Amino acid sequence: MNRERRSMLLSCLFMGLGQLYNKYFLKGIVLFIIELLYLIKIPRIIKGIWGVVTLGETTQKMNGFQIIQGDHSIFLLIEGVVTIMMLFILLGLYIWNIKDAKRIGHEMDNGKSYMTTKQYLIKVYDQSFVSIMLTPATMGVLFFILLPILVTVLVAFTNYSAPDHIPPRNLVDWVGFKNFIDIFKLKIWSKTFFKIGSWTVVWAILSTLLNYSCGLIMALMMNRKNIKFKGFWRTIFILPYAVPAFISLLVFRLLFSGVGPVNNLIVSFGFDKIPFLTDPLLAKVSLILINTWLGAPYFMVLLSGSLTNISDSIYEAAEIDGASKWVQFWKITLPLLLFQTAPVLILTFAYNFNNFGAIYLLTGGKPTNSALRYAGETDILITWIFKLTSDQSQFHMAAVISIILFIFIASFSTYQFMKSKSFTEEDMM
């Protein structure tokens, strides 16, 4: 048996043995210790797997005035997910360990001498510097981004909800796709989901279009050569964006409330109060207009910069061909601006889809509607999810809606980015 095969078999038997056999002591010892640590933690690993499979078996009990703690299903779920992720990391290391031992054995079979530890460290530093620097960030992504997403997805397949399945007093059970079926089949859930979902789409589209359109109008005005005091007007227009949005939203909430200054002024002129934030339709219109007031200055600045990138020679050539200003706008200005700002437009749509602050701070989802389950007339999906979790402890349905929301936003954004030419035709401008 040659060295290559012996090295591979030894590494299959125990991580690091193949490297130690070929005198790569540092690498071999590190791999050996890693597997040893995993072996020591086998009881913990078994408990983690058991936890994610069963979600606990012992409920909390009372013995007189003493509380005897049982299994906490959500803690067990998280520990189980972490355990599985660690096992996948071990599996990756194990496969790499075998391939590495085989490669070293093959090189030594062909007459290549082994490297000293110092030579090996210098080689790793030279060839894998980028990978070493990225390792902490990769681990951070795994445990601070991927872990919460995985737990959220798994919660969607449980009955984690009040009043009967809230740990530690009660256990949580796996229910399969029942929650996904319920949200579309049970009338109380489906009616709320489709009503809130359709309003969320309308809200995101109108908010994005109005923000962009108003910003474009202001940018075109500021770009005209006969406008005086451009700096002054730019400063005035950018003020709504410069002030923290949550303060502006709270001020608007006060201004347009039933007893607010705007309604008092209207009453003083002999008219009835206008239910800006309490009538379902008016509240939605108010939300969109106020959000436009907040977002348009951003697009004004963005589009002002983009307008300066359009060469005057294009407009001069169009004028020679007899194109009017209106035709120049539709055929030259708007296409070139959309080409430059399409990615920002897509991201703004995604942002407005999850614009929690505007809805929550301005109306809090109100006015209420008894036909909707835990939601008000102006709630969008993200604020409904917040209410389901923080107010009603309906974590299972909140997780289902989060997954649907994620799939929709990710699919839409990916499709639009692929369709956009902004990344494929860089030399168009």
Short mmCIF file of C-alpha atoms in Angstrom, two decimals:
data_model
loop_
_atom_site.label_atom_id
_atom_site.label_comp_id
_atom_site.label_asym_id
_atom_site.label_seq_id
_atom_site.Cartn_x
_atom_site.Cartn_y
_atom_site.Cartn_z
CA MET A 1 0.00 0.00 0.00
CA ASN A 2 1.49 3.35 -1.00
CA ARG A 3 1.73 6.40 1.26
CA GLU A 4 -1.20 8.15 -0.41
CA ARG A 5 -3.64 5.35 0.42
CA ARG A 6 -2.25 4.83 3.94
CA SER A 7 -2.54 8.58 4.68
CA MET A 8 -6.13 8.64 3.46
CA LEU A 9 -7.15 5.58 5.48
CA LEU A 10 -5.55 6.95 8.64
CA SER A 11 -7.39 10.25 8.24
CA CYS A 12 -10.62 8.36 7.67
CA LEU A 13 -9.98 6.52 10.94
CA PHE A 14 -9.35 9.68 12.95
CA MET A 15 -8.89 13.26 11.85
CA GLY A 16 -5.25 14.34 11.72
CA LEU A 17 -3.68 10.86 11.74
CA GLY A 18 -2.83 11.05 8.03
CA GLN A 19 -1.13 14.41 8.53
CA LEU A 20 0.79 13.13 11.57
CA TYR A 21 1.88 10.07 9.57
CA ASN A 22 3.36 12.43 6.96
CA LYS A 23 5.04 14.53 9.71
CA TYR A 24 2.76 17.54 9.34
CA PHE A 25 2.56 17.73 13.11
CA LEU A 26 0.89 21.11 13.66
CA LYS A 27 -1.96 20.47 11.24
CA GLY A 28 -2.36 16.90 12.45
CA ILE A 29 -2.50 17.86 16.12
CA VAL A 30 -5.06 20.64 15.48
CA LEU A 31 -7.33 18.28 13.52
CA PHE A 32 -6.86 15.55 16.13
CA ILE A 33 -7.86 17.90 18.97
CA ILE A 34 -10.93 19.13 17.06
CA GLU A 35 -12.28 15.59 16.63
CA LEU A 36 -11.38 14.76 20.21
CA LEU A 37 -13.40 17.74 21.45
CA TYR A 38 -16.37 16.64 19.38
CA LEU A 39 -16.09 13.12 20.84
CA ILE A 40 -16.00 14.52 24.38
CA LYS A 41 -19.15 16.48 23.59
CA ILE A 42 -21.06 13.48 22.21
CA PRO A 43 -23.61 13.49 25.09
CA ARG A 44 -24.27 17.16 24.40
CA ILE A 45 -24.59 16.48 20.66
CA ILE A 46 -27.06 13.66 21.30
CA LYS A 47 -29.09 15.92 23.59
CA GLY A 48 -29.09 18.64 20.91
CA ILE A 49 -30.39 16.24 18.27
CA TRP A 50 -32.96 14.86 20.71
CA GLY A 51 -34.10 18.40 21.52
CA VAL A 52 -34.71 19.45 17.93
CA VAL A 53 -36.52 16.17 17.17
CA THR A 54 -38.80 16.06 20.23
CA LEU A 55 -38.90 19.74 21.37
CA GLY A 56 -38.95 18.37 24.92
CA GLU A 57 -40.98 15.78 26.79
CA THR A 58 -41.27 17.10 30.35
CA THR A 59 -43.69 19.92 31.12
CA GLN A 60 -43.37 22.39 33.96
CA LYS A 61 -45.07 21.22 37.17
CA MET A 62 -46.07 22.64 40.53
CA ASN A 63 -45.15 20.87 43.76
CA GLY A 64 -46.99 22.88 46.37
CA PHE A 65 -45.57 26.41 45.95
CA GLN A 66 -42.45 25.11 44.24
CA ILE A 67 -42.13 25.22 40.46
CA ILE A 68 -40.38 22.20 38.96
CA GLN A 69 -38.94 23.32 35.62
CA GLY A 70 -39.54 21.16 32.58
CA ASP A 71 -38.09 21.26 29.07
CA HIS A 72 -38.03 24.61 27.26
CA SER A 73 -38.97 23.73 23.68
CA ILE A 74 -37.56 26.88 22.05
CA PHE A 75 -34.23 26.63 23.86
CA LEU A 76 -34.03 22.98 22.78
CA LEU A 77 -34.84 24.00 19.21
CA ILE A 78 -32.07 26.62 19.12
CA GLU A 79 -29.54 24.27 20.75
CA GLY A 80 -30.49 21.60 18.23
CA VAL A 81 -29.98 23.93 15.27
CA VAL A 82 -26.59 25.01 16.64
CA THR A 83 -25.65 21.35 17.11
CA ILE A 84 -26.59 20.50 13.52
CA MET A 85 -24.62 23.48 12.21
CA MET A 86 -21.57 22.37 14.24
CA LEU A 87 -21.94 18.84 12.85
CA PHE A 88 -21.97 20.22 9.30
CA ILE A 89 -18.80 22.17 10.08
CA LEU A 90 -17.23 18.94 11.42
CA LEU A 91 -18.32 17.07 8.29
CA GLY A 92 -16.70 19.71 6.09
CA LEU A 93 -13.49 19.53 8.13
CA TYR A 94 -13.53 15.73 8.01
CA ILE A 95 -13.81 15.66 4.21
CA TRP A 96 -11.10 18.31 3.86
CA ASN A 97 -8.88 16.33 6.28
CA ILE A 98 -9.12 13.21 4.07
CA LYS A 99 -8.47 15.13 0.84
CA ASP A 100 -5.53 16.93 2.43
CA ALA A 101 -3.98 13.67 3.72
CA LYS A 102 -4.42 12.09 0.28
CA ARG A 103 -2.79 15.08 -1.44
CA ILE A 104 0.19 15.08 0.93
CA GLY A 105 0.66 11.30 0.55
CA HIS A 106 0.49 11.62 -3.26
CA GLU A 107 3.13 14.37 -3.26
CA MET A 108 5.46 12.34 -1.02
CA ASP A 109 4.97 9.23 -3.20
CA ASN A 110 6.25 11.32 -6.09
CA GLY A 111 9.41 12.29 -4.26
CA LYS A 112 8.40 15.61 -2.73
CA SER A 113 9.82 16.04 0.76
CA TYR A 114 7.65 17.13 3.69
CA MET A 115 7.64 20.73 4.88
CA THR A 116 8.71 21.85 8.31
CA THR A 117 6.12 23.56 10.49
CA LYS A 118 7.66 26.96 9.75
CA GLN A 119 7.61 26.35 5.98
CA TYR A 120 4.02 25.15 6.22
CA LEU A 121 2.90 28.24 8.16
CA ILE A 122 4.58 30.54 5.60
CA LYS A 123 2.82 28.67 2.78
CA VAL A 124 -0.57 28.90 4.49
CA TYR A 125 -0.04 32.63 5.11
CA ASP A 126 0.92 33.26 1.48
CA GLN A 127 -1.75 31.13 -0.17
CA SER A 128 -4.68 31.38 2.22
CA PHE A 129 -4.37 34.88 3.71
CA VAL A 130 -7.73 36.00 2.28
CA SER A 131 -9.51 32.87 3.53
CA ILE A 132 -8.02 33.28 7.01
CA MET A 133 -9.15 36.91 7.20
CA LEU A 134 -12.65 36.01 6.00
CA THR A 135 -13.12 33.11 8.43
CA PRO A 136 -14.34 35.24 11.40
CA ALA A 137 -16.80 37.07 9.12
CA THR A 138 -18.04 33.74 7.74
CA MET A 139 -18.60 32.38 11.25
CA GLY A 140 -20.42 35.61 12.13
CA VAL A 141 -22.71 35.19 9.12
CA LEU A 142 -23.40 31.59 10.10
CA PHE A 143 -24.36 32.26 13.69
CA PHE A 144 -25.81 35.79 13.61
CA ILE A 145 -27.64 35.71 10.26
CA LEU A 146 -28.20 32.11 9.21
CA LEU A 147 -29.09 30.82 12.71
CA PRO A 148 -32.01 33.26 13.31
CA ILE A 149 -33.32 32.57 9.80
CA LEU A 150 -33.21 28.81 10.34
CA VAL A 151 -34.93 29.08 13.73
CA THR A 152 -37.65 31.32 12.23
CA VAL A 153 -38.24 28.83 9.42
CA LEU A 154 -38.48 25.95 11.89
CA VAL A 155 -40.87 27.86 14.19
CA ALA A 156 -43.25 28.08 11.21
CA PHE A 157 -43.62 24.30 11.43
CA THR A 158 -44.57 24.31 15.14
CA ASN A 159 -47.58 25.39 17.20
CA TYR A 160 -45.54 27.94 19.19
CA SER A 161 -48.40 30.29 20.21
CA ALA A 162 -50.52 31.51 23.10
CA PRO A 163 -52.31 30.39 25.15
CA ASP A 164 -51.51 26.66 25.17
CA HIS A 165 -48.03 26.36 23.69
CA ILE A 166 -45.83 28.99 25.32
CA PRO A 167 -42.68 27.66 27.06
CA PRO A 168 -41.62 27.09 29.75
CA ARG A 169 -45.13 26.42 31.09
CA ASN A 170 -46.10 24.35 28.04
CA LEU A 171 -44.32 22.34 25.40
CA VAL A 172 -44.26 23.16 21.69
CA ASP A 173 -44.96 20.47 19.07
CA TRP A 174 -44.12 19.99 15.41
CA VAL A 175 -47.23 20.41 13.21
CA GLY A 176 -45.79 20.10 9.71
CA PHE A 177 -47.37 22.35 7.06
CA LYS A 178 -50.56 22.94 9.09
CA ASN A 179 -49.77 26.65 9.66
CA PHE A 180 -49.18 27.24 5.93
CA ILE A 181 -52.47 25.52 5.12
CA ASP A 182 -54.34 27.45 7.84
CA ILE A 183 -53.22 30.86 6.64
CA PHE A 184 -54.74 30.18 3.22
CA LYS A 185 -57.71 27.99 4.21
CA LEU A 186 -59.00 29.33 7.54
CA LYS A 187 -61.17 32.33 6.68
CA ILE A 188 -60.14 34.45 9.66
CA TRP A 189 -56.46 34.12 8.74
CA SER A 190 -56.78 34.16 4.94
CA LYS A 191 -59.04 37.24 4.88
CA THR A 192 -56.60 39.18 7.03
CA PHE A 193 -53.58 37.94 5.10
CA PHE A 194 -54.92 38.86 1.66
CA LYS A 195 -56.29 42.23 2.79
CA ILE A 196 -53.10 43.23 4.57
CA GLY A 197 -50.96 41.73 1.78
CA SER A 198 -52.78 43.63 -1.00
CA TRP A 199 -52.55 46.90 0.93
CA THR A 200 -48.83 46.25 1.50
CA VAL A 201 -48.27 45.87 -2.26
CA VAL A 202 -50.27 49.04 -3.02
CA TRP A 203 -48.43 50.93 -0.28
CA ALA A 204 -45.00 49.83 -1.51
CA ILE A 205 -45.73 50.60 -5.19
CA LEU A 206 -47.36 54.01 -4.64
CA SER A 207 -44.78 55.08 -2.05
CA THR A 208 -41.91 54.18 -4.36
CA LEU A 209 -43.43 55.76 -7.46
CA LEU A 210 -44.43 58.97 -5.68
CA ASN A 211 -41.07 59.29 -3.94
CA TYR A 212 -39.29 58.87 -7.26
CA SER A 213 -41.66 61.11 -9.26
CA CYS A 214 -41.65 63.97 -6.77
CA GLY A 215 -37.88 63.70 -6.38
CA LEU A 216 -37.53 63.78 -10.17
CA ILE A 217 -39.73 66.88 -10.51
CA MET A 218 -37.71 68.70 -7.85
CA ALA A 219 -34.43 67.61 -9.46
CA LEU A 220 -35.56 68.82 -12.89
CA MET A 221 -36.59 72.14 -11.39
CA MET A 222 -33.23 72.54 -9.64
CA ASN A 223 -31.44 71.62 -12.86
CA ARG A 224 -33.04 74.41 -14.90
CA LYS A 225 -30.60 77.17 -15.80
CA ASN A 226 -33.00 80.05 -15.10
CA ILE A 227 -33.73 79.04 -11.50
CA LYS A 228 -32.28 81.54 -9.02
CA PHE A 229 -31.03 80.79 -5.50
CA LYS A 230 -30.59 77.08 -6.26
CA GLY A 231 -28.62 76.51 -3.08
CA PHE A 232 -31.40 77.99 -0.97
CA TRP A 233 -34.10 75.87 -2.61
CA ARG A 234 -32.01 72.72 -2.36
CA THR A 235 -31.54 73.37 1.36
CA ILE A 236 -35.29 73.85 1.85
CA PHE A 237 -36.14 70.69 -0.12
CA ILE A 238 -33.60 68.51 1.70
CA LEU A 239 -34.76 69.54 5.20
CA PRO A 240 -37.44 66.78 5.50
CA TYR A 241 -34.73 64.18 4.86
CA ALA A 242 -32.26 65.83 7.24
CA VAL A 243 -34.63 65.72 10.22
CA PRO A 244 -34.87 62.26 11.89
CA ALA A 245 -37.84 60.51 10.30
CA PHE A 246 -39.37 59.28 13.55
CA ILE A 247 -39.58 62.85 14.88
CA SER A 248 -41.29 64.03 11.67
CA LEU A 249 -43.73 61.11 11.85
CA LEU A 250 -44.65 61.82 15.47
CA VAL A 251 -45.17 65.52 14.64
CA PHE A 252 -47.44 64.59 11.72
CA ARG A 253 -49.35 62.22 14.00
CA LEU A 254 -49.95 65.07 16.42
CA LEU A 255 -50.86 67.54 13.66
CA PHE A 256 -53.42 65.32 11.94
CA SER A 257 -54.98 63.65 14.98
CA GLY A 258 -58.64 64.27 15.76
CA VAL A 259 -57.88 66.99 18.31
CA GLY A 260 -54.74 68.20 16.55
CA PRO A 261 -53.96 71.72 15.29
CA VAL A 262 -54.97 70.99 11.68
CA ASN A 263 -58.47 69.90 12.65
CA ASN A 264 -58.80 72.80 15.12
CA LEU A 265 -57.97 75.18 12.26
CA ILE A 266 -60.53 73.51 10.00
CA VAL A 267 -63.20 73.78 12.73
CA SER A 268 -62.37 77.45 13.28
CA PHE A 269 -63.32 78.07 9.62
CA GLY A 270 -66.73 76.47 10.24
CA PHE A 271 -66.06 73.04 8.72
CA ASP A 272 -66.29 69.58 10.27
CA LYS A 273 -63.20 67.75 11.44
CA ILE A 274 -61.51 65.55 8.85
CA PRO A 275 -60.62 62.04 10.09
CA PHE A 276 -57.13 62.06 8.57
CA LEU A 277 -55.89 59.11 10.63
CA THR A 278 -59.13 57.43 11.72
CA ASP A 279 -60.94 56.89 8.41
CA PRO A 280 -59.55 53.78 6.63
CA LEU A 281 -59.17 55.40 3.19
CA LEU A 282 -58.03 58.82 4.41
CA ALA A 283 -55.52 57.21 6.77
CA LYS A 284 -53.97 55.28 3.88
CA VAL A 285 -53.83 58.38 1.67
CA SER A 286 -52.28 60.37 4.53
CA LEU A 287 -49.67 57.67 5.06
CA ILE A 288 -48.62 57.64 1.40
CA LEU A 289 -48.45 61.45 1.15
CA ILE A 290 -46.47 61.85 4.37
CA ASN A 291 -44.09 59.09 3.32
CA THR A 292 -43.62 60.91 0.01
CA TRP A 293 -42.80 64.10 1.90
CA LEU A 294 -40.14 62.17 3.80
CA GLY A 295 -38.65 60.21 0.88
CA ALA A 296 -38.76 62.57 -2.12
CA PRO A 297 -35.76 64.72 -1.00
CA TYR A 298 -33.52 61.65 -1.13
CA PHE A 299 -34.44 61.02 -4.77
CA MET A 300 -34.06 64.74 -5.55
CA VAL A 301 -30.41 64.60 -4.46
CA LEU A 302 -29.82 61.27 -6.20
CA LEU A 303 -31.42 62.31 -9.48
CA SER A 304 -29.77 65.75 -9.45
CA GLY A 305 -26.41 64.00 -9.50
CA SER A 306 -27.56 61.64 -12.25
CA LEU A 307 -28.83 64.52 -14.40
CA THR A 308 -25.38 66.12 -14.43
CA ASN A 309 -23.99 62.87 -15.94
CA ILE A 310 -26.16 63.21 -19.07
CA SER A 311 -24.11 64.91 -21.76
CA ASP A 312 -25.48 68.17 -23.26
CA SER A 313 -24.43 66.94 -26.70
CA ILE A 314 -27.28 64.38 -26.61
CA TYR A 315 -29.85 67.14 -26.11
CA GLU A 316 -28.17 69.34 -28.78
CA ALA A 317 -28.39 66.49 -31.29
CA ALA A 318 -32.07 65.94 -30.37
CA GLU A 319 -32.86 69.63 -30.87
CA ILE A 320 -31.20 69.57 -34.29
CA ASP A 321 -33.51 66.65 -35.15
CA GLY A 322 -36.49 68.74 -34.06
CA ALA A 323 -37.34 66.91 -30.81
CA SER A 324 -39.43 68.97 -28.39
CA LYS A 325 -38.57 69.26 -24.67
CA TRP A 326 -41.32 66.77 -23.87
CA VAL A 327 -39.92 64.23 -26.34
CA GLN A 328 -36.40 64.80 -25.00
CA PHE A 329 -37.64 64.02 -21.50
CA TRP A 330 -39.40 60.78 -22.47
CA LYS A 331 -36.79 59.56 -24.96
CA ILE A 332 -33.54 60.72 -23.35
CA THR A 333 -33.79 61.97 -19.77
CA LEU A 334 -36.14 59.39 -18.22
CA PRO A 335 -34.57 56.26 -19.83
CA LEU A 336 -31.06 57.32 -18.86
CA LEU A 337 -32.13 58.18 -15.31
CA LEU A 338 -33.93 54.86 -14.92
CA PHE A 339 -30.88 53.05 -16.26
CA GLN A 340 -28.70 54.67 -13.58
CA THR A 341 -31.14 54.45 -10.67
CA ALA A 342 -32.95 51.15 -11.32
CA PRO A 343 -31.11 49.29 -8.50
CA VAL A 344 -31.97 52.06 -6.02
CA LEU A 345 -35.58 51.98 -7.18
CA ILE A 346 -35.77 48.22 -6.56
CA LEU A 347 -34.20 48.56 -3.13
CA THR A 348 -36.61 51.39 -2.27
CA PHE A 349 -39.55 49.16 -3.17
CA ALA A 350 -38.17 46.43 -0.90
CA TYR A 351 -37.59 49.00 1.85
CA ASN A 352 -41.14 50.37 1.61
CA PHE A 353 -42.50 46.82 1.68
CA ASN A 354 -40.97 46.56 5.15
CA ASN A 355 -41.34 50.21 6.18
CA PHE A 356 -42.30 49.47 9.76
CA GLY A 357 -41.54 52.91 11.19
CA ALA A 358 -43.85 54.95 8.94
CA ILE A 359 -46.90 52.80 9.71
CA TYR A 360 -46.24 52.12 13.37
CA LEU A 361 -45.32 55.68 14.37
CA LEU A 362 -48.03 57.41 12.33
CA THR A 363 -51.14 55.26 12.81
CA GLY A 364 -50.04 52.21 14.77
CA GLY A 365 -51.99 50.17 12.20
CA LYS A 366 -55.29 51.87 13.14
CA PRO A 367 -58.16 52.33 12.56
CA THR A 368 -59.18 48.98 13.96
CA ASN A 369 -61.25 46.46 12.05
CA SER A 370 -62.91 43.64 13.98
CA ALA A 371 -63.03 41.50 10.84
CA LEU A 372 -59.24 41.36 10.76
CA ARG A 373 -57.29 39.06 13.07
CA TYR A 374 -54.93 41.08 15.25
CA ALA A 375 -54.54 43.79 12.56
CA GLY A 376 -55.84 47.25 11.74
CA GLU A 377 -56.80 48.88 8.44
CA THR A 378 -53.41 50.50 7.79
CA ASP A 379 -51.24 47.63 8.98
CA ILE A 380 -48.79 46.24 6.44
CA LEU A 381 -47.37 42.74 6.72
CA ILE A 382 -44.34 43.74 8.79
CA THR A 383 -46.41 45.63 11.40
CA TRP A 384 -48.89 42.74 11.50
CA ILE A 385 -46.00 40.38 12.21
CA PHE A 386 -44.88 42.69 15.02
CA LYS A 387 -48.35 42.64 16.59
CA LEU A 388 -48.62 38.87 16.22
CA THR A 389 -45.37 38.39 18.13
CA SER A 390 -45.21 41.21 20.69
CA ASP A 391 -48.92 41.60 21.52
CA GLN A 392 -50.52 38.23 20.77
CA SER A 393 -47.66 35.68 21.03
CA GLN A 394 -48.73 34.02 17.77
CA PHE A 395 -45.16 33.17 16.83
CA HIS A 396 -46.08 30.29 14.52
CA MET A 397 -48.17 32.44 12.17
CA ALA A 398 -45.72 35.34 12.36
CA ALA A 399 -42.99 32.94 11.18
CA VAL A 400 -45.17 31.72 8.29
CA ILE A 401 -45.87 35.30 7.15
CA SER A 402 -42.17 36.17 7.48
CA ILE A 403 -41.24 33.28 5.18
CA ILE A 404 -43.86 34.30 2.60
CA LEU A 405 -42.69 37.92 2.83
CA PHE A 406 -39.07 36.88 2.39
CA ILE A 407 -39.86 34.69 -0.63
CA PHE A 408 -41.83 37.49 -2.31
CA ILE A 409 -39.24 40.22 -1.69
CA ALA A 410 -36.29 37.99 -2.64
CA SER A 411 -37.98 36.75 -5.83
CA PHE A 412 -39.09 40.21 -6.91
CA SER A 413 -35.72 41.84 -6.20
CA THR A 414 -33.75 39.06 -7.89
CA TYR A 415 -35.97 39.14 -10.99
CA GLN A 416 -35.79 42.92 -11.27
CA PHE A 417 -32.01 42.99 -10.74
CA MET A 418 -31.58 40.34 -13.46
CA LYS A 419 -33.93 42.23 -15.78
CA SER A 420 -32.21 45.55 -15.12
CA LYS A 421 -29.42 46.50 -17.53
CA SER A 422 -27.63 48.62 -14.94
CA PHE A 423 -25.12 45.87 -14.15
CA THR A 424 -24.69 44.41 -17.64
CA GLU A 425 -24.27 47.52 -19.78
CA GLU A 426 -21.85 49.59 -17.71
CA ASP A 427 -20.60 51.60 -20.69
CA MET A 428 -24.03 52.82 -21.78
CA MET A 429 -23.55 56.27 -20.27
#
